[in-house]
XYZ file of N, CA and C in Angstrom:
813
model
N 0.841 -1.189 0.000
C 0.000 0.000 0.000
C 0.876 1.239 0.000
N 1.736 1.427 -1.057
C 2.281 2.786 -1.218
C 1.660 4.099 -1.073
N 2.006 4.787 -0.686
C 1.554 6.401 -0.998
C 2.488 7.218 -0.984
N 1.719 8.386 -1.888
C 2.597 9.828 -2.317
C 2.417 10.807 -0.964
N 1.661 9.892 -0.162
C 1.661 11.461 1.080
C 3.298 11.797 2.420
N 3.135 12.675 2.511
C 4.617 13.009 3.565
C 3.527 13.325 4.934
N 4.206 12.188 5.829
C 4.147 12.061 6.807
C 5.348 12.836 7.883
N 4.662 13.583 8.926
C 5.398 14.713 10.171
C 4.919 13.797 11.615
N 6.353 13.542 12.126
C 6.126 12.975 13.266
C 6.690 14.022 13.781
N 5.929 14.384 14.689
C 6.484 15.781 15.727
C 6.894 14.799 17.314
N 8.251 14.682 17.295
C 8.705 14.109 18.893
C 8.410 13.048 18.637
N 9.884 12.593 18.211
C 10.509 11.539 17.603
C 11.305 10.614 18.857
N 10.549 10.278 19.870
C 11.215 9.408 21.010
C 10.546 7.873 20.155
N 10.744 7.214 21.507
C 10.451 5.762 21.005
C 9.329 5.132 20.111
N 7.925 5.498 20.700
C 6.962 5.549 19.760
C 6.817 5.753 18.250
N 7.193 7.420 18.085
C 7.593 7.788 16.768
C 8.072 7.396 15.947
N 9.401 6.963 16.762
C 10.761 6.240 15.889
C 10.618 4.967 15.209
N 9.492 4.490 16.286
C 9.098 3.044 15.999
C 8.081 2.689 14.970
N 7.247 3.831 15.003
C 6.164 3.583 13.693
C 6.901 4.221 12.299
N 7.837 5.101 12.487
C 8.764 5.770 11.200
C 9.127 4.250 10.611
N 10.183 3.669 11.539
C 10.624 2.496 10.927
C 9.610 1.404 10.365
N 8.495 1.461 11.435
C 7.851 0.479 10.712
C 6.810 0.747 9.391
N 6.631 1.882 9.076
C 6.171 2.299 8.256
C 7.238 2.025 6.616
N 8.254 2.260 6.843
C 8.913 1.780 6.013
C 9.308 0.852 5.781
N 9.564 -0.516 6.779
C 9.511 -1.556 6.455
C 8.603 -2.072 5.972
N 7.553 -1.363 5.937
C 6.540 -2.205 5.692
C 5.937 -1.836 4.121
N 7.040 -0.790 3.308
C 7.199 -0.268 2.256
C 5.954 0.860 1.770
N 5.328 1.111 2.916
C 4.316 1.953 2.637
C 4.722 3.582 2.333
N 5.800 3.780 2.947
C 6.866 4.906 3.069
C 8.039 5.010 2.541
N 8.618 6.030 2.071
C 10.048 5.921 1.988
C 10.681 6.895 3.720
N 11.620 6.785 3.624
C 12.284 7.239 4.257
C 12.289 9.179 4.257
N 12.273 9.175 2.822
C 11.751 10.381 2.015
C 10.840 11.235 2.215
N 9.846 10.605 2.517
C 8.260 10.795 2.619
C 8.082 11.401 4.311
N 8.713 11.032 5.175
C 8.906 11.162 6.815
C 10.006 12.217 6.981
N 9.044 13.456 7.603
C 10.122 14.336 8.465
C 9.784 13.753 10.209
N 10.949 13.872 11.198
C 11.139 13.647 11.892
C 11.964 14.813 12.875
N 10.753 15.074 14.179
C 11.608 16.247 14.711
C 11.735 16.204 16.352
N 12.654 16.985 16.313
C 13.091 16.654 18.322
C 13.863 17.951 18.250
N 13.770 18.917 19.644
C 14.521 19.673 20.046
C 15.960 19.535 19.826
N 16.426 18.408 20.375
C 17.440 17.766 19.900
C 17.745 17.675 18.744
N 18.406 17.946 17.502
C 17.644 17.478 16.618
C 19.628 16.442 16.112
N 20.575 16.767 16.928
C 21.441 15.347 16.720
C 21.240 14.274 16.950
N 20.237 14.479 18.161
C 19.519 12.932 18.591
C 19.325 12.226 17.184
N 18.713 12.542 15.982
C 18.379 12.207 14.838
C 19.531 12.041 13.875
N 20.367 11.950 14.053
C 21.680 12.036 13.053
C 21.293 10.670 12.327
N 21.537 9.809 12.655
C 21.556 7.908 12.396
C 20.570 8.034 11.232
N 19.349 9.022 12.045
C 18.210 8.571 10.759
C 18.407 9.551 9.677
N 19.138 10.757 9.586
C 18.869 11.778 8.704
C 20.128 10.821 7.966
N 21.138 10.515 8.137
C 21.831 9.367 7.474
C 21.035 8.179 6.303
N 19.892 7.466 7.497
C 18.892 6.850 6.563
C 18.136 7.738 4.829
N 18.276 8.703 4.971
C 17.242 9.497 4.535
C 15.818 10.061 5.159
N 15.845 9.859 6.297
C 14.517 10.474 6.778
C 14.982 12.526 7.221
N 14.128 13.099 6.897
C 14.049 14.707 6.968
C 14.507 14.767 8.447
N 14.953 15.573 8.850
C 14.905 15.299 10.331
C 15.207 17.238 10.383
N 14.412 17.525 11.844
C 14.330 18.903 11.885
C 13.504 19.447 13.620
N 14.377 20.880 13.850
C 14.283 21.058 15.251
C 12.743 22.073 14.538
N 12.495 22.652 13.477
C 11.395 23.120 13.555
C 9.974 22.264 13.204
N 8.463 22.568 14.211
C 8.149 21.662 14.119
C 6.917 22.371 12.632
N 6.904 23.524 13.084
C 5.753 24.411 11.714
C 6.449 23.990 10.313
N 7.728 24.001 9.989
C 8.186 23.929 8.898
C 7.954 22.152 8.317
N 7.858 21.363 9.470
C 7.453 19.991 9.156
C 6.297 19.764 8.881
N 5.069 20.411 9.042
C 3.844 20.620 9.119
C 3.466 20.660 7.898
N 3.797 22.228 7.329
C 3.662 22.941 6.373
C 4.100 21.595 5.009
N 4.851 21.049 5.575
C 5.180 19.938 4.618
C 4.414 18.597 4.354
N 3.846 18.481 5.239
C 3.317 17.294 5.240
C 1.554 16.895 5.294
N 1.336 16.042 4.876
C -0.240 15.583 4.668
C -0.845 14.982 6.008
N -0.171 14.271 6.641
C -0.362 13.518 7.985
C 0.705 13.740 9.076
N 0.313 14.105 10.146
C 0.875 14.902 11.042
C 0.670 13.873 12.210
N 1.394 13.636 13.049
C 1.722 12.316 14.252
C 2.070 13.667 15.432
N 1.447 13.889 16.476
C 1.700 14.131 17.854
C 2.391 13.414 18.554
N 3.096 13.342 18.674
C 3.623 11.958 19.639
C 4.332 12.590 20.844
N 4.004 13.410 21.590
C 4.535 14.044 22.818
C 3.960 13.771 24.157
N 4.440 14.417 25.105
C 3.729 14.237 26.377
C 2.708 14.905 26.657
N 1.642 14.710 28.049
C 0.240 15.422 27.409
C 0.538 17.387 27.566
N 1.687 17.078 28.802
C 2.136 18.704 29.482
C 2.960 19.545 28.311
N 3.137 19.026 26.832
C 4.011 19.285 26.253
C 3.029 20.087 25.067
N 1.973 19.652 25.014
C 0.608 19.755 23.831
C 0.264 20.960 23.624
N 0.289 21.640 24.500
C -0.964 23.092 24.609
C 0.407 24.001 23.506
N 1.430 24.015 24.139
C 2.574 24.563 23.313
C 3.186 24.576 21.987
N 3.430 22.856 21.567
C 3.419 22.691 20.291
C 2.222 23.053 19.335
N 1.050 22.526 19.840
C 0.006 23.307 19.213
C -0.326 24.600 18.837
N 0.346 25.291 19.035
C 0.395 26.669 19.063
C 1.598 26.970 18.491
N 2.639 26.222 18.624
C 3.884 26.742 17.159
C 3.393 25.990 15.896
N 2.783 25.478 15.822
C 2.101 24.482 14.637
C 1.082 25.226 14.008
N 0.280 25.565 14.862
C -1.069 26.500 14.486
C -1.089 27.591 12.682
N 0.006 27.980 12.641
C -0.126 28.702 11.560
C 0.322 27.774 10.520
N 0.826 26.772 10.991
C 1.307 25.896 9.314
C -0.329 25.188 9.527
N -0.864 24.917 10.485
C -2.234 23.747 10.107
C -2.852 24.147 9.398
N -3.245 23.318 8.299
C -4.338 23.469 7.384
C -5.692 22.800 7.457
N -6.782 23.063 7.544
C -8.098 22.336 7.905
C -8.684 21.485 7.313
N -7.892 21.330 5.867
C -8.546 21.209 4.619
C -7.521 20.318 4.272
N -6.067 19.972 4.692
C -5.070 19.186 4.018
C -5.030 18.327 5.210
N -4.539 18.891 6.264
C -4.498 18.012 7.506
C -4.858 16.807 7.950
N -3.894 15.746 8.102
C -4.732 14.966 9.097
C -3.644 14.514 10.329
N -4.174 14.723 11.406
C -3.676 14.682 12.663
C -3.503 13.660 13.620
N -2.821 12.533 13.506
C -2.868 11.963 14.160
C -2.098 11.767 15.679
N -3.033 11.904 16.403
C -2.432 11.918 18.140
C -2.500 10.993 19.231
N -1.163 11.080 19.756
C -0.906 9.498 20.680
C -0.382 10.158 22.032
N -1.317 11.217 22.299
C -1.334 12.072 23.417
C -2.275 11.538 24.252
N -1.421 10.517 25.639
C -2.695 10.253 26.502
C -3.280 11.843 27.086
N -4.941 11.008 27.132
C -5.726 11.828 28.102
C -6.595 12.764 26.917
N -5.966 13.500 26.091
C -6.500 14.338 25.077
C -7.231 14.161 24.371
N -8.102 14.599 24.466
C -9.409 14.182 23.359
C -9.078 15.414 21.649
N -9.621 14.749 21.157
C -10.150 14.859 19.487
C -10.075 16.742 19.761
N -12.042 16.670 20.196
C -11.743 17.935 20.685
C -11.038 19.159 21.543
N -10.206 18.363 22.340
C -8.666 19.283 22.932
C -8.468 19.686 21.928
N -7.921 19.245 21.211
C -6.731 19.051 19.693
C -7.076 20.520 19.070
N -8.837 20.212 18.420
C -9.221 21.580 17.919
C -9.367 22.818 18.420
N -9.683 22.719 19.696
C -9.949 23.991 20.409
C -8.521 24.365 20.238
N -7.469 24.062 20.797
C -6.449 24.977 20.942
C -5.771 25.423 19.768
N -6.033 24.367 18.674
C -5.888 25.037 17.146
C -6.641 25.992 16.699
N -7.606 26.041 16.880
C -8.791 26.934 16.523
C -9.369 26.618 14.707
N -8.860 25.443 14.560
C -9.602 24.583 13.186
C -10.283 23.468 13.772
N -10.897 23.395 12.801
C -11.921 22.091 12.543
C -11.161 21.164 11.618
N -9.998 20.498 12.002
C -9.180 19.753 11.462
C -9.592 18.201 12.028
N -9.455 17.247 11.117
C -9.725 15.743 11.187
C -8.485 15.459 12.357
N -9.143 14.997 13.497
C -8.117 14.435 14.526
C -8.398 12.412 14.736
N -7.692 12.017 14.178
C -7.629 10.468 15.106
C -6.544 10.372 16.019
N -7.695 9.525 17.240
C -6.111 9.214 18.401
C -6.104 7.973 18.048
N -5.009 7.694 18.210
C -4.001 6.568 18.658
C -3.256 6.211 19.678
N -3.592 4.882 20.664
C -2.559 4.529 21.432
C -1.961 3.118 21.659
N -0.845 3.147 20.922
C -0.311 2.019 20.512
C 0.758 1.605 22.468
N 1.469 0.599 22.251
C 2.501 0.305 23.738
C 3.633 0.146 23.048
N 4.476 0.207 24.123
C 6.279 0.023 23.445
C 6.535 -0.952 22.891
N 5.509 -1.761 22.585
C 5.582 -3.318 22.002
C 6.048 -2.481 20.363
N 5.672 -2.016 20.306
C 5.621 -1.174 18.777
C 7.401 -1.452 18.128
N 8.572 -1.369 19.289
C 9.571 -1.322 18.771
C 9.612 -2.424 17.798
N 9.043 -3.464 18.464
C 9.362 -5.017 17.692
C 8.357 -5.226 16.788
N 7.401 -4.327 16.488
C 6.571 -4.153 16.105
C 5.325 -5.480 16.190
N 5.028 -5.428 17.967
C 3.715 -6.403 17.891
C 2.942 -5.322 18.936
N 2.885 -4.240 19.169
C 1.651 -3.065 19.235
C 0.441 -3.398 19.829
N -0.156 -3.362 20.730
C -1.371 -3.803 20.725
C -1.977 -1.835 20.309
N -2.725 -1.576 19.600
C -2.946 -0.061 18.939
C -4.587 0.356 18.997
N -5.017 1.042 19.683
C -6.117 1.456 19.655
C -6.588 2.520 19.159
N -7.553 2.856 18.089
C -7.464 4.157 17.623
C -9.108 4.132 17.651
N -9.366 5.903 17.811
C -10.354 6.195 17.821
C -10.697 7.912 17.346
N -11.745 8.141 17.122
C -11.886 9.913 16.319
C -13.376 10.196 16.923
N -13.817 11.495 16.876
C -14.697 12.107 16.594
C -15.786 12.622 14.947
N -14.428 13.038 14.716
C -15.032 13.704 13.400
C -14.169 13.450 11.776
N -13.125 12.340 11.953
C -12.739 11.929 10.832
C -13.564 11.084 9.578
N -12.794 10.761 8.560
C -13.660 9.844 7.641
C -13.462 8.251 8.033
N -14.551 7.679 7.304
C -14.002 6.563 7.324
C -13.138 6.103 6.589
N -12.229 6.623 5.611
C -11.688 6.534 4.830
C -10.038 6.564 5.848
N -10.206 7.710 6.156
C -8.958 8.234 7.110
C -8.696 7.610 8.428
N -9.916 6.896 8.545
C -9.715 6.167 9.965
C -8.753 4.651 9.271
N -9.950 4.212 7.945
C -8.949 2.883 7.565
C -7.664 3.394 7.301
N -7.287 4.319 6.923
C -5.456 4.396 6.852
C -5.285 4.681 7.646
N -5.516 4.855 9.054
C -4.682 5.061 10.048
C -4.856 3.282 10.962
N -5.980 3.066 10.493
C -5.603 1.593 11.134
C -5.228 1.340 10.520
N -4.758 0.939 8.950
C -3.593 0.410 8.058
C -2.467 1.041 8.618
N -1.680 2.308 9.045
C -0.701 2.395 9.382
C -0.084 1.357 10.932
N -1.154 1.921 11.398
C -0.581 1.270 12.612
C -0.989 -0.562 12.813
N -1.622 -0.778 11.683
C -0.973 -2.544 11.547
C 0.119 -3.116 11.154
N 1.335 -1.975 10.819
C 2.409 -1.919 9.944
C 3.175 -2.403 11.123
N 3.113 -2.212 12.685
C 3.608 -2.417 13.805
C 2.881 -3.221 14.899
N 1.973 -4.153 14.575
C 1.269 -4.645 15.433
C -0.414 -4.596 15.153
N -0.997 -4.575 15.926
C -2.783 -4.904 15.576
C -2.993 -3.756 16.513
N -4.296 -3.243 15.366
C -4.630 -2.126 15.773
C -6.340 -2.349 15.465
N -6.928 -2.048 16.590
C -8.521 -1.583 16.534
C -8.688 -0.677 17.303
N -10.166 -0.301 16.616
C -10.838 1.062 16.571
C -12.220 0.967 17.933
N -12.317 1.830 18.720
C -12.883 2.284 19.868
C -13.531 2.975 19.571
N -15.097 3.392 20.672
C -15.407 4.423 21.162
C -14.492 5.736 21.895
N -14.012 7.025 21.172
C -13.182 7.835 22.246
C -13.165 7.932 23.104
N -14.612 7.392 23.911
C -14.255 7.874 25.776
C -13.577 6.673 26.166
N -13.159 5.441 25.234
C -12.659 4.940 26.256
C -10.806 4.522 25.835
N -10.831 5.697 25.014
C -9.155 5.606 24.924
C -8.034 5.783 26.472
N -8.689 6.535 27.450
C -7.926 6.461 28.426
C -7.952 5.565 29.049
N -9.275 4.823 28.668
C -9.126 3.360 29.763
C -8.558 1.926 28.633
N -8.093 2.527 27.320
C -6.896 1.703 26.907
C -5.906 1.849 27.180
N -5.261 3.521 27.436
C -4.328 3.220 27.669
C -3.543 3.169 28.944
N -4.732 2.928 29.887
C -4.333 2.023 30.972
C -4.063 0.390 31.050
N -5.060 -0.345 30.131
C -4.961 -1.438 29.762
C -4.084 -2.373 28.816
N -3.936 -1.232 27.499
C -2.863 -1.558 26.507
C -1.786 -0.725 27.062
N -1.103 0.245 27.494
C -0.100 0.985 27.184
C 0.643 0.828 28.416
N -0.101 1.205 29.631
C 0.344 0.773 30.852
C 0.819 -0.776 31.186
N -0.119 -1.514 30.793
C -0.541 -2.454 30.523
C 1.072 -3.604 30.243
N 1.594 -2.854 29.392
C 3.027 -3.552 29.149
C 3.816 -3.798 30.290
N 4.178 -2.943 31.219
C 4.746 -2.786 32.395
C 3.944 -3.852 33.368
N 2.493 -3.584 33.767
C 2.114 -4.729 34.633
C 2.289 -6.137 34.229
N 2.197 -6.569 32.559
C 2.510 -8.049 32.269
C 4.330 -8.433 32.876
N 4.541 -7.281 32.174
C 6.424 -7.218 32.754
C 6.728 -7.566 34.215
N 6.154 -6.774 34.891
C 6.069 -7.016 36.502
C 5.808 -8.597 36.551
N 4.928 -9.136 36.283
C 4.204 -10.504 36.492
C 5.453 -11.284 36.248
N 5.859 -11.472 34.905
C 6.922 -12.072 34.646
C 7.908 -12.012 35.331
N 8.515 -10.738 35.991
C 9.502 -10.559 36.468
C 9.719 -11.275 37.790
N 8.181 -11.366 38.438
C 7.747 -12.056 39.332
C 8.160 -13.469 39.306
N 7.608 -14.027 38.434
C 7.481 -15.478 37.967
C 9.058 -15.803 38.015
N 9.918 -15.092 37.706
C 11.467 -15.634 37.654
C 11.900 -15.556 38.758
N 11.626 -14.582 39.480
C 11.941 -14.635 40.934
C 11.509 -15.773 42.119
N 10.164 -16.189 41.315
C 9.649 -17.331 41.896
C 10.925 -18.267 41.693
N 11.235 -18.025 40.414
C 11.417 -19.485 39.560
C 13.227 -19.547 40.212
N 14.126 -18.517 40.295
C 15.316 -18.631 41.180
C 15.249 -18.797 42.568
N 14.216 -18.661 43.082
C 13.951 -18.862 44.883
C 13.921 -20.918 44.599
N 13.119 -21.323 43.615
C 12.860 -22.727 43.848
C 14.137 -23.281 43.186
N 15.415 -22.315 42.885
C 16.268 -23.295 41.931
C 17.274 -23.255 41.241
N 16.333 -22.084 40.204
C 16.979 -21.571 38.442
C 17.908 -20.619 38.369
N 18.753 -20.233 37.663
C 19.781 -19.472 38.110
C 18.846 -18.401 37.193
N 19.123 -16.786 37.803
C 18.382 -15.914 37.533
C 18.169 -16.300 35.491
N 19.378 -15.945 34.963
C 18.728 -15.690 33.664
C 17.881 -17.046 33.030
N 18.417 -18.077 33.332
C 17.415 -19.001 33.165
C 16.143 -18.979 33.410
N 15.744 -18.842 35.046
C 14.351 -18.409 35.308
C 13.598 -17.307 34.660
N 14.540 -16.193 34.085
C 13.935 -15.006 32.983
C 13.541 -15.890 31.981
N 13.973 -16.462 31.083
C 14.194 -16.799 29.738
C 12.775 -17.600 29.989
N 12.427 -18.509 30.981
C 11.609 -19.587 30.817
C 10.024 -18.879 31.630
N 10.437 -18.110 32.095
C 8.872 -17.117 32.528
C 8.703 -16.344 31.145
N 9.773 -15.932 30.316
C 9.141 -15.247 29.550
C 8.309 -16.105 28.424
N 9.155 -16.916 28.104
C 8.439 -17.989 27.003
C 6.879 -18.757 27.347
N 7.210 -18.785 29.148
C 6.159 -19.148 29.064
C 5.327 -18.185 28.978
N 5.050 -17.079 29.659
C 3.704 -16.324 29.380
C 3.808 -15.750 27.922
N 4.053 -16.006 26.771
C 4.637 -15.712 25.930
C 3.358 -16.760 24.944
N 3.417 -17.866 25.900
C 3.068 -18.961 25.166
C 1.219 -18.871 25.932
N 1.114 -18.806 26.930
C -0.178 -18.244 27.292
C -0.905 -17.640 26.716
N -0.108 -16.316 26.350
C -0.748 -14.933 25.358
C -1.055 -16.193 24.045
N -0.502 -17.039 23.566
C -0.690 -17.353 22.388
C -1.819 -18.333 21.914
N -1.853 -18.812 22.870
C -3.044 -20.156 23.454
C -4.236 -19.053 23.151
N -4.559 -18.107 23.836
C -5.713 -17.625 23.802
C -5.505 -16.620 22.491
N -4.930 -15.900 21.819
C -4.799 -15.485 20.348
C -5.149 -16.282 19.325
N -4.616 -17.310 19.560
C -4.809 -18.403 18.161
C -5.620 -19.218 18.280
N -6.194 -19.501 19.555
C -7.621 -20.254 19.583
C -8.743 -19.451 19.735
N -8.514 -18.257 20.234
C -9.264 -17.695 20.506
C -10.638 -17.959 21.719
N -9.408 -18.237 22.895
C -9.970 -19.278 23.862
C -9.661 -18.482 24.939
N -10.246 -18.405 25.922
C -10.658 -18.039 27.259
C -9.782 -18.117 28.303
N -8.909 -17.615 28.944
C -8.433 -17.885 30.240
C -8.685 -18.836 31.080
N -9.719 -18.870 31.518
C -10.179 -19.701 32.873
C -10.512 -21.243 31.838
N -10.423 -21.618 30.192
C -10.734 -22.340 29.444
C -9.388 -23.234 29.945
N -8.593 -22.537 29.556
C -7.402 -22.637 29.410
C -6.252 -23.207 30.831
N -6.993 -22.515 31.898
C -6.320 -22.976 33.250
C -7.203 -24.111 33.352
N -8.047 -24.268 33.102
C -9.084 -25.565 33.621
C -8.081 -27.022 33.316
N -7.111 -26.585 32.141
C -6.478 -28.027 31.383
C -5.156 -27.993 31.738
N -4.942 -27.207 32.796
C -3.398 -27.274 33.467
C -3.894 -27.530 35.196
N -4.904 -27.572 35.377
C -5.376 -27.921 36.733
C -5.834 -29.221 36.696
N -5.483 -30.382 37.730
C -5.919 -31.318 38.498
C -6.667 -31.528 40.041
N -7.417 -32.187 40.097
C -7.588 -32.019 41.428
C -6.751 -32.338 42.002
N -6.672 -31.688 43.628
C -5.516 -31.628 45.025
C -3.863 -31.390 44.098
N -4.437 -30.705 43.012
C -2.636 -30.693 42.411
C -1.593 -29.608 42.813
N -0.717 -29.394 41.880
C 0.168 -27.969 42.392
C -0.100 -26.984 41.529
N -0.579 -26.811 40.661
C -1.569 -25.870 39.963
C -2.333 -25.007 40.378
N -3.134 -25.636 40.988
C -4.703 -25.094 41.734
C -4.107 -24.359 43.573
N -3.160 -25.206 43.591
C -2.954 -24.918 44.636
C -2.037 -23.472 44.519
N -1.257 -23.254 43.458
C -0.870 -22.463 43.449
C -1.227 -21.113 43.240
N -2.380 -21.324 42.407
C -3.034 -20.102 41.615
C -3.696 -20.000 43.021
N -4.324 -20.781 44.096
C -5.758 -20.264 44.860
C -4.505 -19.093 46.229
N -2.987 -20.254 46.689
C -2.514 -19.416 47.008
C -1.777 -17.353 46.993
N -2.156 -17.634 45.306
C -1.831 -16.026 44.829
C -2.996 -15.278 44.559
N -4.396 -15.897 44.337
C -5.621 -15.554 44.686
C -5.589 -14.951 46.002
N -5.757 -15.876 47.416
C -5.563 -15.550 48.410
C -4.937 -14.171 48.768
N -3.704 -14.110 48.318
C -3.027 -12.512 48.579
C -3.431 -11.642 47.395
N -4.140 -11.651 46.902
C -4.801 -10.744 46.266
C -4.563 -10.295 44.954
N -3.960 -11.421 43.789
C -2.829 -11.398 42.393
C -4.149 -10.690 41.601
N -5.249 -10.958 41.317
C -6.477 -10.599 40.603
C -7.164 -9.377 41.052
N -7.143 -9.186 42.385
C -7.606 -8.107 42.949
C -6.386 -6.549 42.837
N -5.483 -7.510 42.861
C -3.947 -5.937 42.555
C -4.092 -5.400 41.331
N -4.166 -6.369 40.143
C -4.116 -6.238 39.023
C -5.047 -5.465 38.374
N -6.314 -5.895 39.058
C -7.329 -4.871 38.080
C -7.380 -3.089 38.729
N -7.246 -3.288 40.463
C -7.116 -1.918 41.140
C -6.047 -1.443 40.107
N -5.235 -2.109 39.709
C -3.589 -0.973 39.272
C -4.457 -0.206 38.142
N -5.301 -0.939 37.204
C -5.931 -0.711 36.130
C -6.419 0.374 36.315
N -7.462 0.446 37.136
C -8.245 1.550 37.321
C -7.593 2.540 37.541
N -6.284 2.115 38.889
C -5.975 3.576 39.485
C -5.345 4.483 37.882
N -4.029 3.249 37.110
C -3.725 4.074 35.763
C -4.276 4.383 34.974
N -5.909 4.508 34.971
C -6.935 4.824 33.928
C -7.144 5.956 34.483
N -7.216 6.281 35.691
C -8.172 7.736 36.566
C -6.998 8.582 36.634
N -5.313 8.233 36.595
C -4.412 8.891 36.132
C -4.247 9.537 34.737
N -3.947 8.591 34.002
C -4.236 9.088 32.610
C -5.394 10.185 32.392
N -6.466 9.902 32.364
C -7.028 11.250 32.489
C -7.346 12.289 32.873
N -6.389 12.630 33.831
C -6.216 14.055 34.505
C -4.459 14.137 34.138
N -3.768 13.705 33.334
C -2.656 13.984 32.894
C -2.729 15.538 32.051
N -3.633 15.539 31.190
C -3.515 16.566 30.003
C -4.449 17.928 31.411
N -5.598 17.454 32.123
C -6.304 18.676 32.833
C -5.292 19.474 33.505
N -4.362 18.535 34.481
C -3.086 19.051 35.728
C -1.854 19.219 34.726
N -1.966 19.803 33.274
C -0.382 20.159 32.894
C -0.490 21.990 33.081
């Protein structure tokens, strides 16, 4: 799926960097086609090497481009939006933003256009490009929504939401990476207390929950489906899971959820 359009990633950290690349691997892009910008703007040397544009101004990237990527922090928004403001066009624009907390309509008010906004919130899975990507709009096309979920399948799987509940994805997907991480990290620690020498016990917690996630992807099968056929009665299974039940493994997990969902959205109100 080639295209002639030039794509502006404004704040070019990991995210950015990660859909730039994968956008081009995935030959939808050239290198050509992508300006890329950071205060910094040596941080970018490697890639302006590649051929990607790379640049500390972010209006002059704008002015250039058809599809426009936010990719900043939410305290960082009100500002760039406003050095951007005179390159936005209402009529060429399309905006795509991976600004937790910010809604569609943030975006416009502080522009003062009626410009097509889709959010996006993809997780750091994106480097390796397996993404879990949620996108959602107000007032885009459907046209513009399928290329933006075509972009961001270029790095992982991406579906489309109701907007109110992008902050409570990206408590679930984005945050979300870190609590599976924790678990695992857990699991090895288990796994060197009973034995394993640390990196071993890493290597084999990761594969396994690795292999969990996959059981229920490719069958498209149920959790509790799924523990039912690794449990015996009076076994060490059951016994184990009811012991981490007991201290509260299900009950931590979903509180963390919530509390990083009711965070996330007072990120962009308290900047």
């Amino acid at each position: 799926m080639e295209t002639q359009q030039h794509i502006a990633i404004l704040g070019s950290g990991n995210i950015g960097l990660a859909l730039a690349k994968g956008l081009v691997k995935a030959g939808i892009f050239t290198p050509q086609q992508i300006t890329l910008t950071r205060r910094k703007v040596a941080a970018l040397s490697a890639l302006a090497d590649e051929g990607y544009n790379v640049t500390a101004n972010n209006a002059e990237a704008v002015s250039k481009a058809d599809i426009v990527v936010l990719a900043i922090l939410p305290q960082q928004l009100n500002k760039l939006l406003d050095e951007i403001k005179p390159a936005a066009n209402q009529t060429k624009h399309l905006l795509i933003s991976v600004v937790s907390g910010v809604s569609c309509q943030d975006i416009r008010n502080q522009l003062g256009l009626d410009v097509q906004v889709i959010r996006a919130m993809p997780n750091t899975a994106i480097a390796i490009g397996h993404s879990m990507t949620c996108i959602a709009t107000d007032n885009a096309s459907a046209a513009n929504v399928s290329l933006v979920l075509s972009l961001f399948d270029t790095v992982g799987v991406s579906i489309q939401i109701n907007e109110e509940l992008m902050t409570s994805a990206t408590a679930l997907c984005a945050c979300g990476i870190a609590f599976f991480l924790r678990s695992i990290r857990a699991a090895s620690q288990g796994g060197t207390e009973i034995g394993f020498h640390a990196h071993d016990a890493l290597k084999m917690a990761a594969q396994t929950a690795k292999g969990a996630a996959d059981l229920l992807l490719q069958l498209a099968s149920h959790p509790e489906q799924e523990i039912d056929k690794v449990t015996s009665p009076k076994g060490c299974t059951i016994a184990g899971l009811n012991e981490m039940e007991h201290n509260g493994f299900s009950s931590a997990m979903i509180k963390g959820i919530k509390t990083s969902a009711e965070k996330a959205g007072a990120l962009y109100k308290s900047e």
